[in-house]
Tab-separated table of C-alpha atoms in Angstrom:
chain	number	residue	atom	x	y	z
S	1	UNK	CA	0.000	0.000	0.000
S	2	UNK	CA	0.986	3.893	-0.762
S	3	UNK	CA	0.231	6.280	2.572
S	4	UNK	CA	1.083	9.570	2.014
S	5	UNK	CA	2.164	11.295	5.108
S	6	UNK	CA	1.237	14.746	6.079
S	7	UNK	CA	3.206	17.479	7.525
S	8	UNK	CA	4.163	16.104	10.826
S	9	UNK	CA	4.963	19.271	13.677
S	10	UNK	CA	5.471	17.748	17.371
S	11	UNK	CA	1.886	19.094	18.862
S	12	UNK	CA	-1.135	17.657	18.695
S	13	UNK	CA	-1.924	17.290	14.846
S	14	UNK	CA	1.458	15.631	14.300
S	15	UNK	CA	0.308	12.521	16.893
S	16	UNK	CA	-2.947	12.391	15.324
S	17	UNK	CA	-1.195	11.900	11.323
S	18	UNK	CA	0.858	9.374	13.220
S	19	UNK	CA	-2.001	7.107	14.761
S	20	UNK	CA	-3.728	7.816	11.417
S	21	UNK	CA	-0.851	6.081	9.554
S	22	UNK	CA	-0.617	3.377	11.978
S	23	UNK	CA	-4.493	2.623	12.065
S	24	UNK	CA	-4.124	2.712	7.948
S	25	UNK	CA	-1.714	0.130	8.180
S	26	UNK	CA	-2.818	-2.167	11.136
S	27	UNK	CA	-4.342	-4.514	8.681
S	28	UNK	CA	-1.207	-4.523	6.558
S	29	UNK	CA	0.404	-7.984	7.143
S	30	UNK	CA	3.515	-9.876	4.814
S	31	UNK	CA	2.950	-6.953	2.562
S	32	UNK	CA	4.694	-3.743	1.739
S	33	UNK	CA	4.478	0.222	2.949
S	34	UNK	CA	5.264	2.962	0.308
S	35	UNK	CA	5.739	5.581	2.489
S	36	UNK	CA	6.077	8.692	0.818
S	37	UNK	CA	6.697	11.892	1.839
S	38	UNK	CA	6.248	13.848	-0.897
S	39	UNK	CA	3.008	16.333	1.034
S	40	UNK	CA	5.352	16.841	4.083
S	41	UNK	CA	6.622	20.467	3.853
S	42	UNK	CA	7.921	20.159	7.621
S	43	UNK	CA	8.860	17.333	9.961
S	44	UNK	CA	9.667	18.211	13.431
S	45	UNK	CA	12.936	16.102	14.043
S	46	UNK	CA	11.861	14.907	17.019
S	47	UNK	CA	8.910	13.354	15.915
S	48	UNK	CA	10.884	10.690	14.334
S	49	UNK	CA	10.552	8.805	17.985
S	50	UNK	CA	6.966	7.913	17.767
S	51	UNK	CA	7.178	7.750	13.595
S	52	UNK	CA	10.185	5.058	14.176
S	53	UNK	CA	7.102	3.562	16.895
S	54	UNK	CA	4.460	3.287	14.192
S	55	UNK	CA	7.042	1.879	11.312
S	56	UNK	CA	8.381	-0.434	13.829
S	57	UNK	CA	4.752	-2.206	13.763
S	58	UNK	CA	4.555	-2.276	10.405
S	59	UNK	CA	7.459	-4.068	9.983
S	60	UNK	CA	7.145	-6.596	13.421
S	61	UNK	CA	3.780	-7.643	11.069
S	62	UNK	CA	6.371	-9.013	7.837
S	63	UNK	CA	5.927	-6.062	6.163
S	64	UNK	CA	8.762	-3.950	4.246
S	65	UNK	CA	8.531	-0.623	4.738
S	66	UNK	CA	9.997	2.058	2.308
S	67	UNK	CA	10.034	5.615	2.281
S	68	UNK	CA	9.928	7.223	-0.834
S	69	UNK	CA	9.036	10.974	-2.847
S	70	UNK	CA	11.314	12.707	0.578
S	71	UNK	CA	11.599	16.583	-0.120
S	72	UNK	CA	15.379	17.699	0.069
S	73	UNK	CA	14.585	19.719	3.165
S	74	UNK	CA	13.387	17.046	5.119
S	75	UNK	CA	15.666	14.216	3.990
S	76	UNK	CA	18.541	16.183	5.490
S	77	UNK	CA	16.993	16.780	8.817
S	78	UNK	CA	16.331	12.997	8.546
S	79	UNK	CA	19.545	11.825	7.235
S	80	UNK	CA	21.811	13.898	9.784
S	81	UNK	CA	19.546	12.216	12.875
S	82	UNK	CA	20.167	8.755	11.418
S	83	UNK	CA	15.796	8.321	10.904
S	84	UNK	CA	16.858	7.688	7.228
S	85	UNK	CA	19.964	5.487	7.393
S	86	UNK	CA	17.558	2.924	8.819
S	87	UNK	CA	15.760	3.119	5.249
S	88	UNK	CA	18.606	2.547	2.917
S	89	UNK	CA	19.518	6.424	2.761
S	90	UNK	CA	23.156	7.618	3.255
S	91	UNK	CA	23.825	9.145	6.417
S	92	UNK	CA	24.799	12.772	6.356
S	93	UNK	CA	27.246	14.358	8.877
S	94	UNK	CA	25.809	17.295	11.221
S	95	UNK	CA	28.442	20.308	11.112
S	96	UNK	CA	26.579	22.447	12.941
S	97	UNK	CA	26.017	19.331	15.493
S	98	UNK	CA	22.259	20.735	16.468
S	99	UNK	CA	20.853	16.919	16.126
S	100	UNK	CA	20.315	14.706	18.771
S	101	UNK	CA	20.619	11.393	16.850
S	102	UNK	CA	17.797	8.511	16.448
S	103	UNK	CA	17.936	5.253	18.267
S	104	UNK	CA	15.523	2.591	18.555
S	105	UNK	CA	17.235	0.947	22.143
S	106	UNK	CA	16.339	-2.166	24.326
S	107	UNK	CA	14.335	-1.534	27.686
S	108	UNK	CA	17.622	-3.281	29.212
S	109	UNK	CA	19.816	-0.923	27.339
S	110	UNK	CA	19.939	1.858	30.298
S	111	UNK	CA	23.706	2.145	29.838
S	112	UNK	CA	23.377	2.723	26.173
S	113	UNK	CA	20.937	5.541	26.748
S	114	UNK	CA	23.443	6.810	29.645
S	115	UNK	CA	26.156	7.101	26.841
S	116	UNK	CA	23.498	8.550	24.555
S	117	UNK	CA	22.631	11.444	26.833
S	118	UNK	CA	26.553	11.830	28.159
S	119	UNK	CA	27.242	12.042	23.725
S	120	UNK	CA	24.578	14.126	22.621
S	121	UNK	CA	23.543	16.120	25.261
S	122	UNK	CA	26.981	17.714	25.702
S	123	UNK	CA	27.768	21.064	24.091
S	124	UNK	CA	24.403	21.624	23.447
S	125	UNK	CA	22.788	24.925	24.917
S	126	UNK	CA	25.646	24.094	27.444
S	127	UNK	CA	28.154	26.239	28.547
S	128	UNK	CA	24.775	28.860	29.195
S	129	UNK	CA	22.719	25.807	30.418
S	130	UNK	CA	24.046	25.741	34.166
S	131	UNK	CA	25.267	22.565	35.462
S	132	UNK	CA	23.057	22.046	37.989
S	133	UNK	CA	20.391	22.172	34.661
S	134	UNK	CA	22.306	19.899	32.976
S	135	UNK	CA	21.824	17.680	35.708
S	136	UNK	CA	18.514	17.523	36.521
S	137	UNK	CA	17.450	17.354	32.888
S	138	UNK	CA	19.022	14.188	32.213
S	139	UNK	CA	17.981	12.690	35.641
S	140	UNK	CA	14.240	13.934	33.763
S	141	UNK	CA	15.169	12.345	30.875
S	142	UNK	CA	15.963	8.848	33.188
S	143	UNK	CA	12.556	9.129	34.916
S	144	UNK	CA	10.665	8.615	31.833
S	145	UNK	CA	13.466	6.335	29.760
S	146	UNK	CA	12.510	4.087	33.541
S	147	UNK	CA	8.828	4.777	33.000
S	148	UNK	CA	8.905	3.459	29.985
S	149	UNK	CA	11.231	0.357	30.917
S	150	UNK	CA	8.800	-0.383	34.113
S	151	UNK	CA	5.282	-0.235	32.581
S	152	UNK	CA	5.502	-0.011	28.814
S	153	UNK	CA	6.016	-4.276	28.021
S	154	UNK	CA	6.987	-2.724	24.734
S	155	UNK	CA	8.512	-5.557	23.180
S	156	UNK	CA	9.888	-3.448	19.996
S	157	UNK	CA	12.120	-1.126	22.372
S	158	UNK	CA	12.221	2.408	23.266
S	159	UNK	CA	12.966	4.895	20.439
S	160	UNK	CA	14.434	8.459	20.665
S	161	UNK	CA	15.387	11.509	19.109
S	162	UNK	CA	15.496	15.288	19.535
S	163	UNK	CA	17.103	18.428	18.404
S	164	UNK	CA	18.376	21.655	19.757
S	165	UNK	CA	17.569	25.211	18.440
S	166	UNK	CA	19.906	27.251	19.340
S	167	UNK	CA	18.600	30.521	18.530
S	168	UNK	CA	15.697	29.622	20.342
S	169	UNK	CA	17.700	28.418	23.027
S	170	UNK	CA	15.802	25.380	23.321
S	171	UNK	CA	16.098	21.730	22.844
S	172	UNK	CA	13.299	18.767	22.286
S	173	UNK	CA	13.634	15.208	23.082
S	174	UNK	CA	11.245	12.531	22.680
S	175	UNK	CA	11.382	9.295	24.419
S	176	UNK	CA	8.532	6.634	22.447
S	177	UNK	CA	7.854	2.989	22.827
S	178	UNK	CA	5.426	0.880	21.338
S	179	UNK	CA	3.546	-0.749	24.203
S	180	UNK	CA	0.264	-1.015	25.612
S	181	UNK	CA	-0.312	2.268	26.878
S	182	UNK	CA	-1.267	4.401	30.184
S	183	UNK	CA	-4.652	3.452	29.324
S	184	UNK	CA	-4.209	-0.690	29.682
S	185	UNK	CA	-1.866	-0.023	33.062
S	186	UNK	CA	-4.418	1.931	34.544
S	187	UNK	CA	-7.381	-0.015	33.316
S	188	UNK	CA	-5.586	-3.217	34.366
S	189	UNK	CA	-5.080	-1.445	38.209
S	190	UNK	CA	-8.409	-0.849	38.235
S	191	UNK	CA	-9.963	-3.177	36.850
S	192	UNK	CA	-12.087	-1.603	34.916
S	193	UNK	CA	-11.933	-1.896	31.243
S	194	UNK	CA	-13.757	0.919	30.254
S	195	UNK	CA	-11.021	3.821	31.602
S	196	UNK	CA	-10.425	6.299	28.458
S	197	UNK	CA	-6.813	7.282	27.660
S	198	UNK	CA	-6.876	11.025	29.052
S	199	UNK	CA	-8.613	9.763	32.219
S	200	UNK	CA	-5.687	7.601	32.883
S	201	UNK	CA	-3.254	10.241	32.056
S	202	UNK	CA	-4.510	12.721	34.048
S	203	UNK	CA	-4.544	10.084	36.775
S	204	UNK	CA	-0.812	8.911	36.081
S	205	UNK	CA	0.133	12.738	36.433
S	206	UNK	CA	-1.110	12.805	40.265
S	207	UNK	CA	1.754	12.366	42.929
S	208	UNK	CA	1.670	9.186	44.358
S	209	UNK	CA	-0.727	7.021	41.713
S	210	UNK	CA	1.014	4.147	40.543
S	211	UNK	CA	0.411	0.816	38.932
S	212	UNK	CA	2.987	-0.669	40.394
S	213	UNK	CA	2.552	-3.459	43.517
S	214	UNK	CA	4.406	-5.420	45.613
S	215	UNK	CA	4.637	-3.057	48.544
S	216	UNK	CA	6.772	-0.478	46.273
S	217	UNK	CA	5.631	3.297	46.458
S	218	UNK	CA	6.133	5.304	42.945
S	219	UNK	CA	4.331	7.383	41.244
S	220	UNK	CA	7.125	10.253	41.003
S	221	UNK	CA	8.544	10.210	37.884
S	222	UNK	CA	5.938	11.994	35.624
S	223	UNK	CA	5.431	14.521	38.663
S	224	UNK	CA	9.098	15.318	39.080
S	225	UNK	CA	9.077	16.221	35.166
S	226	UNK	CA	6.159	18.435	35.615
S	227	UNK	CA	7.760	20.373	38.127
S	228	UNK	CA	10.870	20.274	36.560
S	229	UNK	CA	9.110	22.097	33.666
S	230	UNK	CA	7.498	24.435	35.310
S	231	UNK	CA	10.535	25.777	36.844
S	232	UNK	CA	12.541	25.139	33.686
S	233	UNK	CA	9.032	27.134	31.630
S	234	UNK	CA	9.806	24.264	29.203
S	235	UNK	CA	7.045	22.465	27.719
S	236	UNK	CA	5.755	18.434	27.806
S	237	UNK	CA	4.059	16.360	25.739
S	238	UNK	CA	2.814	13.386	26.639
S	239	UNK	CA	0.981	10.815	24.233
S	240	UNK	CA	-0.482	7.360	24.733
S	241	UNK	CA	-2.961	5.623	22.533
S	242	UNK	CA	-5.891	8.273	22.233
S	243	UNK	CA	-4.996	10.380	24.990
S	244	UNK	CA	-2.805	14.049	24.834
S	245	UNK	CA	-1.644	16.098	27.375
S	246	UNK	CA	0.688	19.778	27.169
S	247	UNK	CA	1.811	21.484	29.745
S	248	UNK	CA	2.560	24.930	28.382
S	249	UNK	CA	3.845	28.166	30.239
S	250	UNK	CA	2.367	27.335	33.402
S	251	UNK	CA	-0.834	25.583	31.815
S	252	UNK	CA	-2.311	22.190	31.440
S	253	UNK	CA	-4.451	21.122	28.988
S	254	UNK	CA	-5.672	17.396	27.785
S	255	UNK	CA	-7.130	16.615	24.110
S	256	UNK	CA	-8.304	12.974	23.139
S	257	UNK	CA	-6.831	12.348	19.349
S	258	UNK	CA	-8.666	11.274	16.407
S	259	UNK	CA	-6.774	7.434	16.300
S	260	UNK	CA	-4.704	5.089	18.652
S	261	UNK	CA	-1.410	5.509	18.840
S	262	UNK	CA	0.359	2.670	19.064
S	263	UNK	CA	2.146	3.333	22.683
S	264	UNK	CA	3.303	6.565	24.904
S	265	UNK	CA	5.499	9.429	23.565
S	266	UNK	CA	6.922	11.912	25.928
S	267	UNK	CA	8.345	15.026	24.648
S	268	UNK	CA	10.308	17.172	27.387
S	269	UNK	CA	11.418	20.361	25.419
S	270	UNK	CA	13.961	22.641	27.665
S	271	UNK	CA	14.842	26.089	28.146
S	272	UNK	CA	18.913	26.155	27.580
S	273	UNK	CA	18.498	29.613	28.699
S	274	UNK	CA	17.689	29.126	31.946
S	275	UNK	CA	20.928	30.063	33.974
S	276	UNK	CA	19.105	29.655	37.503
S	277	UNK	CA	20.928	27.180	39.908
S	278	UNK	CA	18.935	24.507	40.157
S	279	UNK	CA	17.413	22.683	43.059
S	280	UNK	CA	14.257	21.301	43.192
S	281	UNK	CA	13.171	21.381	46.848
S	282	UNK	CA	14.885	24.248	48.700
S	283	UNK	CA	17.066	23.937	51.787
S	284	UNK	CA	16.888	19.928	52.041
S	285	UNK	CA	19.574	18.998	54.752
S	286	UNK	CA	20.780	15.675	56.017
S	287	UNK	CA	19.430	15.726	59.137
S	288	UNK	CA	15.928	16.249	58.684
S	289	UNK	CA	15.707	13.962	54.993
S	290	UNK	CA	14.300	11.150	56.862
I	1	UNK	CA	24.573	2.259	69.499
I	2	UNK	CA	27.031	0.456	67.452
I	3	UNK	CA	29.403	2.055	64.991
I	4	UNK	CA	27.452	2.974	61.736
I	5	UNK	CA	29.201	1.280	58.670
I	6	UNK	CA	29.346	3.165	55.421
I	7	UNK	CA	26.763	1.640	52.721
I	8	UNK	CA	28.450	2.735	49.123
I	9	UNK	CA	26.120	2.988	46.456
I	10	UNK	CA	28.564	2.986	43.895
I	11	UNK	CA	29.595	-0.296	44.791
I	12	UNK	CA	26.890	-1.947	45.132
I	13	UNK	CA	25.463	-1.039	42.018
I	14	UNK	CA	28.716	-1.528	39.683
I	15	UNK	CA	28.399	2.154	38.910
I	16	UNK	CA	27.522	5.924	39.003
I	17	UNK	CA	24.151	5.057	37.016
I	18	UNK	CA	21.528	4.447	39.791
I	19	UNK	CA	18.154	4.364	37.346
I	20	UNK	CA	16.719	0.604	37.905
I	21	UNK	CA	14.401	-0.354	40.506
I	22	UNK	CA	16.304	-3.806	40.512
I	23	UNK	CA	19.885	-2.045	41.578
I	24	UNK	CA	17.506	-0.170	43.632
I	25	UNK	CA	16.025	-3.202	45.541
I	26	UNK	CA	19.734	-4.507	45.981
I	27	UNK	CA	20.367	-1.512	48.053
I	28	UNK	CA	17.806	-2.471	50.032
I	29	UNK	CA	17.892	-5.596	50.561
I	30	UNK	CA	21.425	-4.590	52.413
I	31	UNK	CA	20.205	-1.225	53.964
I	32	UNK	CA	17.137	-3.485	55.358
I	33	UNK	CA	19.083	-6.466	56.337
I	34	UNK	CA	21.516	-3.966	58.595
I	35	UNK	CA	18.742	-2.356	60.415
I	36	UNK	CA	17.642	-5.327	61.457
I	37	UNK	CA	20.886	-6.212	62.942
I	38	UNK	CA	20.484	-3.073	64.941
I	39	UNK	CA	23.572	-1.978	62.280
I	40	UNK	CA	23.197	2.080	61.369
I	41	UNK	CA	24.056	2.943	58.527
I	42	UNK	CA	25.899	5.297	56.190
I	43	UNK	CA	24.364	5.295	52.668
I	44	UNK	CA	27.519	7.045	50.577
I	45	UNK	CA	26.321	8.538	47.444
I	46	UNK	CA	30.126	9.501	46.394
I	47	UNK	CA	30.424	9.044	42.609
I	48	UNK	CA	27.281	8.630	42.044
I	49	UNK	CA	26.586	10.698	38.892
I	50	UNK	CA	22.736	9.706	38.392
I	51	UNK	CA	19.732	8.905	40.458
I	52	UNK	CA	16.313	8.929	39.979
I	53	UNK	CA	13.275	8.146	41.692
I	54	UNK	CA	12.251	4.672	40.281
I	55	UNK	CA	15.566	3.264	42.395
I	56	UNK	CA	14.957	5.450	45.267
I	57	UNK	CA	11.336	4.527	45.373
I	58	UNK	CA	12.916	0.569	45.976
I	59	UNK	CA	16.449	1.244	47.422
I	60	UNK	CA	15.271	3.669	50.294
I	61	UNK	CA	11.333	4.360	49.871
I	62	UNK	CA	10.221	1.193	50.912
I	63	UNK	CA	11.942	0.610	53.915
I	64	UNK	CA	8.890	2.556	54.970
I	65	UNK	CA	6.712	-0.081	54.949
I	66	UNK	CA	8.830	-2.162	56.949
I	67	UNK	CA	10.159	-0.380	59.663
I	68	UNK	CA	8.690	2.815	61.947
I	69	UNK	CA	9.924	6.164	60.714
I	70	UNK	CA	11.644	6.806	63.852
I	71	UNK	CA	13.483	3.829	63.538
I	72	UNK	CA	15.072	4.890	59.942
I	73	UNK	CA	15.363	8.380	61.087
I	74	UNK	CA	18.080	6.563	64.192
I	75	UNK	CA	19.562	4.220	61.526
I	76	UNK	CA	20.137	5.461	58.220
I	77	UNK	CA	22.092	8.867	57.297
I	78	UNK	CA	23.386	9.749	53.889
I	79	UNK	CA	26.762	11.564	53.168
I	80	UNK	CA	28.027	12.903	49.987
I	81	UNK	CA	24.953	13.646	48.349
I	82	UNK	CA	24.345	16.983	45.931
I	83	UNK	CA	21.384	19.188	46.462
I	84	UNK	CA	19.801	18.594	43.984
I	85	UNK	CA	20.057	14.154	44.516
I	86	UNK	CA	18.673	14.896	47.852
I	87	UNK	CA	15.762	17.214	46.712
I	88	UNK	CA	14.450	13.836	44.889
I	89	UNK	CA	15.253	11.829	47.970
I	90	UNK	CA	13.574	13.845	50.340
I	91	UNK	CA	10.126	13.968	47.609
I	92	UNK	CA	10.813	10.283	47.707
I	93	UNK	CA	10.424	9.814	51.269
I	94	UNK	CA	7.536	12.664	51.584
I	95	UNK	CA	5.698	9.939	49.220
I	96	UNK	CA	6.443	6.745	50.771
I	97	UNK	CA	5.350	8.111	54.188
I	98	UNK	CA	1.924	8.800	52.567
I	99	UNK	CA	1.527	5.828	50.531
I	100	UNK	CA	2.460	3.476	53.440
I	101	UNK	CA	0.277	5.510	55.790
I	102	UNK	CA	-2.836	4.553	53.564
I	103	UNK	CA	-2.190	2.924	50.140
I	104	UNK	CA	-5.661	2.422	48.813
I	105	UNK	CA	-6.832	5.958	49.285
I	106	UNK	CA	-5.667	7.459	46.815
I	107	UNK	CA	-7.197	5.055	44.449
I	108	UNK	CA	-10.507	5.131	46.233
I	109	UNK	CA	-10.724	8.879	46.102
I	110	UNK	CA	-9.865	8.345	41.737
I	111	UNK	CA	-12.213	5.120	41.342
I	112	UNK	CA	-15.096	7.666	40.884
I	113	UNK	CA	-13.377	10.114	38.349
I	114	UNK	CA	-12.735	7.767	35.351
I	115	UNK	CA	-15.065	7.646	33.641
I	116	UNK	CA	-16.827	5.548	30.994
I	117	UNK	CA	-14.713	5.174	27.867
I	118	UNK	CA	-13.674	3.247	25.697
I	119	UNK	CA	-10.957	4.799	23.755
């Protein structure tokens, strides 16, 4: 089959053409994807995380996938992140060094992510981005990279990519896997089958709540980003199956999209110009921690 | 009281990546197996380069449902630690104390709110 992808931006629209494609193809089986992008005048780069999710089940069903008709603007964004060298393109070195690369990884592979961040991280929006940022923004990046490994059961990995703007002093990165969704976790706690996706993100959001048992407490990871935003006035996204959330300049808002997506996509997008030391609890002290 | 010994969690993880709630629970297996040997002790963060909640949650948070706060507060410290490590410990802690104190409520109080849908 021939699917024609749209312009893809990383905001609400973009998910939507991506569960679109994927609910095109989830009949598609031992057959073949033309995927061309011939109508795509823009392509966030960081939206190749959740596109590499959607291909990824295309091909898990015996399908070839092949992208085809790619305007020159877009095929270098996606040849310098390495999106394209998975499709039989060349890669295409980044001068300017403003990409932070693809990679589909393992939900063991912590220590490859760990080298991923320490690579591609570095230099960028950094010296201005203080250390104590630095920090905390890849512990951020950990809490959902762990999310993802704890509750995903996404059996075709975890897949991630970003880019820094530095004019706008910013810099997006999208962690994506292909599993069963905040939706089936929550539903599954619960028990209760009929829990829609932005219900159960909204729920996952609140301190404490956690799917997890065996006498375990959790439930911080998602709310430690959120705050970490907020002080940051950075931005998240977070997708999974037909539920969207944004957390924008201090506001929250939830959207349910037009398909399934095939798993969660978080987006953490970072101020580099925020010079502010950075602590997220004042005054904590040894002696009154515990 | 006995001499506290110095827990490294460097060590005991193989590393300065402290992510997984399985190095986590390793931690605690030792940290819990000490205080009940009326051991104190020392939890050395030295080299430690990143930690996050999911391994705090089962390295340190869930001592609290096995032992009385007081008796953590008497028998574990932590040393070499940067501010902003021990701003996630301390949320950490703030949350196991509450989820140990009552760990259905919170799902009680949501059970109501979900909804009806399928999608």
């Amino acid at each position: 089959m021939i699917h024609h992808l749209p312009t893809i931006r990383s905001n609400q629209d973009g998910y939507d053409r991506l569960a679109e494609l994927a609910k095109a193809t989830s009949d598609l089986m031992f057959d073949r994807l033309e995927l061309s992008l011939s109508r795509v005048s823009f392509l966030d780069a960081n939206m190749a995380a959740p596109l590499g999710v959607v291909l990824a089940g295309v091909a898990d069903r015996f399908n070839t996938v092949e992208i085809v008709e790619v305007p020159e603007m877009v095929e270098r964004i996606l040849r310098k992140n390495g999106f394209l060298t998975q499709y039989r393109f060349e890669p295409l070195p980044d001068n300017n060094r403003t990409t932070i690369p693809y990679r589909r990884l393992q939900r063991n592979d912590e220590g490859l992510f760990e080298d991923y961040l320490q690579q591609h991280l570095k230099g960028k929006g950094m010296p201005r981005m203080s250390e104590g940022l630095g920090k905390v923004f890849k512990q951020k990046l950990f809490e959902v990279f762990q999310n993802a490994v704890i509750h995903s059961e996404s059996e075709l990995g975890i897949f991630v990519c970003g880019q820094w703007f530095p004019q706008k002093q910013k810099l997006d990165l999208t962690i994506a896997d292909a599993g069963i969704g905040i939706r089936d976790r929550v539903r599954r706690h619960f028990g209760n089958d009929k829990i829609g996706s932005v219900p159960a993100i909204r729920w996952a959001l609140q301190e404490s709540n956690t799917t997890k048992t065996g006498g375990q407490p959790g439930g911080l990871g998602l709310k430690l980003l959120h705050e970490f935003a907020r002080l940051n006035k950075g931005r998240i996204h977070i997708v999974s199956r037909f539920g969207f959330y944004e957390f924008n300049a201090g506001q929250e808002s939830f959207a349910k999209l037009e398909n399934d997506f095939p798993g969660t996509a978080v987006t953490l997008e970072v101020n580099t110009a925020d010079t502010s030391a950075y602590c997220l609890a004042s005054e904590v002290t040894r002696e009154d921690i515990f | 009281m006995k001499t506290p010994v110095i827990v490294r969690i460097f060590d005991i993880v193989g590393g300065p990546l402290c992510v997984s709630a399985e190095d986590g629970q390793r931690v605690h297996d030792k940290i819990a197996a000490l205080i009940r040997d009326d051991q104190p002790v020392i939890l050395s963060f030295e080299r430690v380069e990143t930690l996050i909640s999911a391994f705090l949650n089962a390295a340190i948070g869930q001592l609290y449902g096995e032992f009385p706060e007081d008796r953590i507060r008497e028998m574990v410290t932590v040393q070499d630690m940067d501010a902003e490590d021990m701003a996630v410990l301390k949320v950490v802690i703030e949350n196991a104390k509450k989820y140990f104190s009552n760990p259905k409520a919170f799902d009680e109080a949501w059970r109501e709110e979900m909804g009806n849908d399928n999608e």
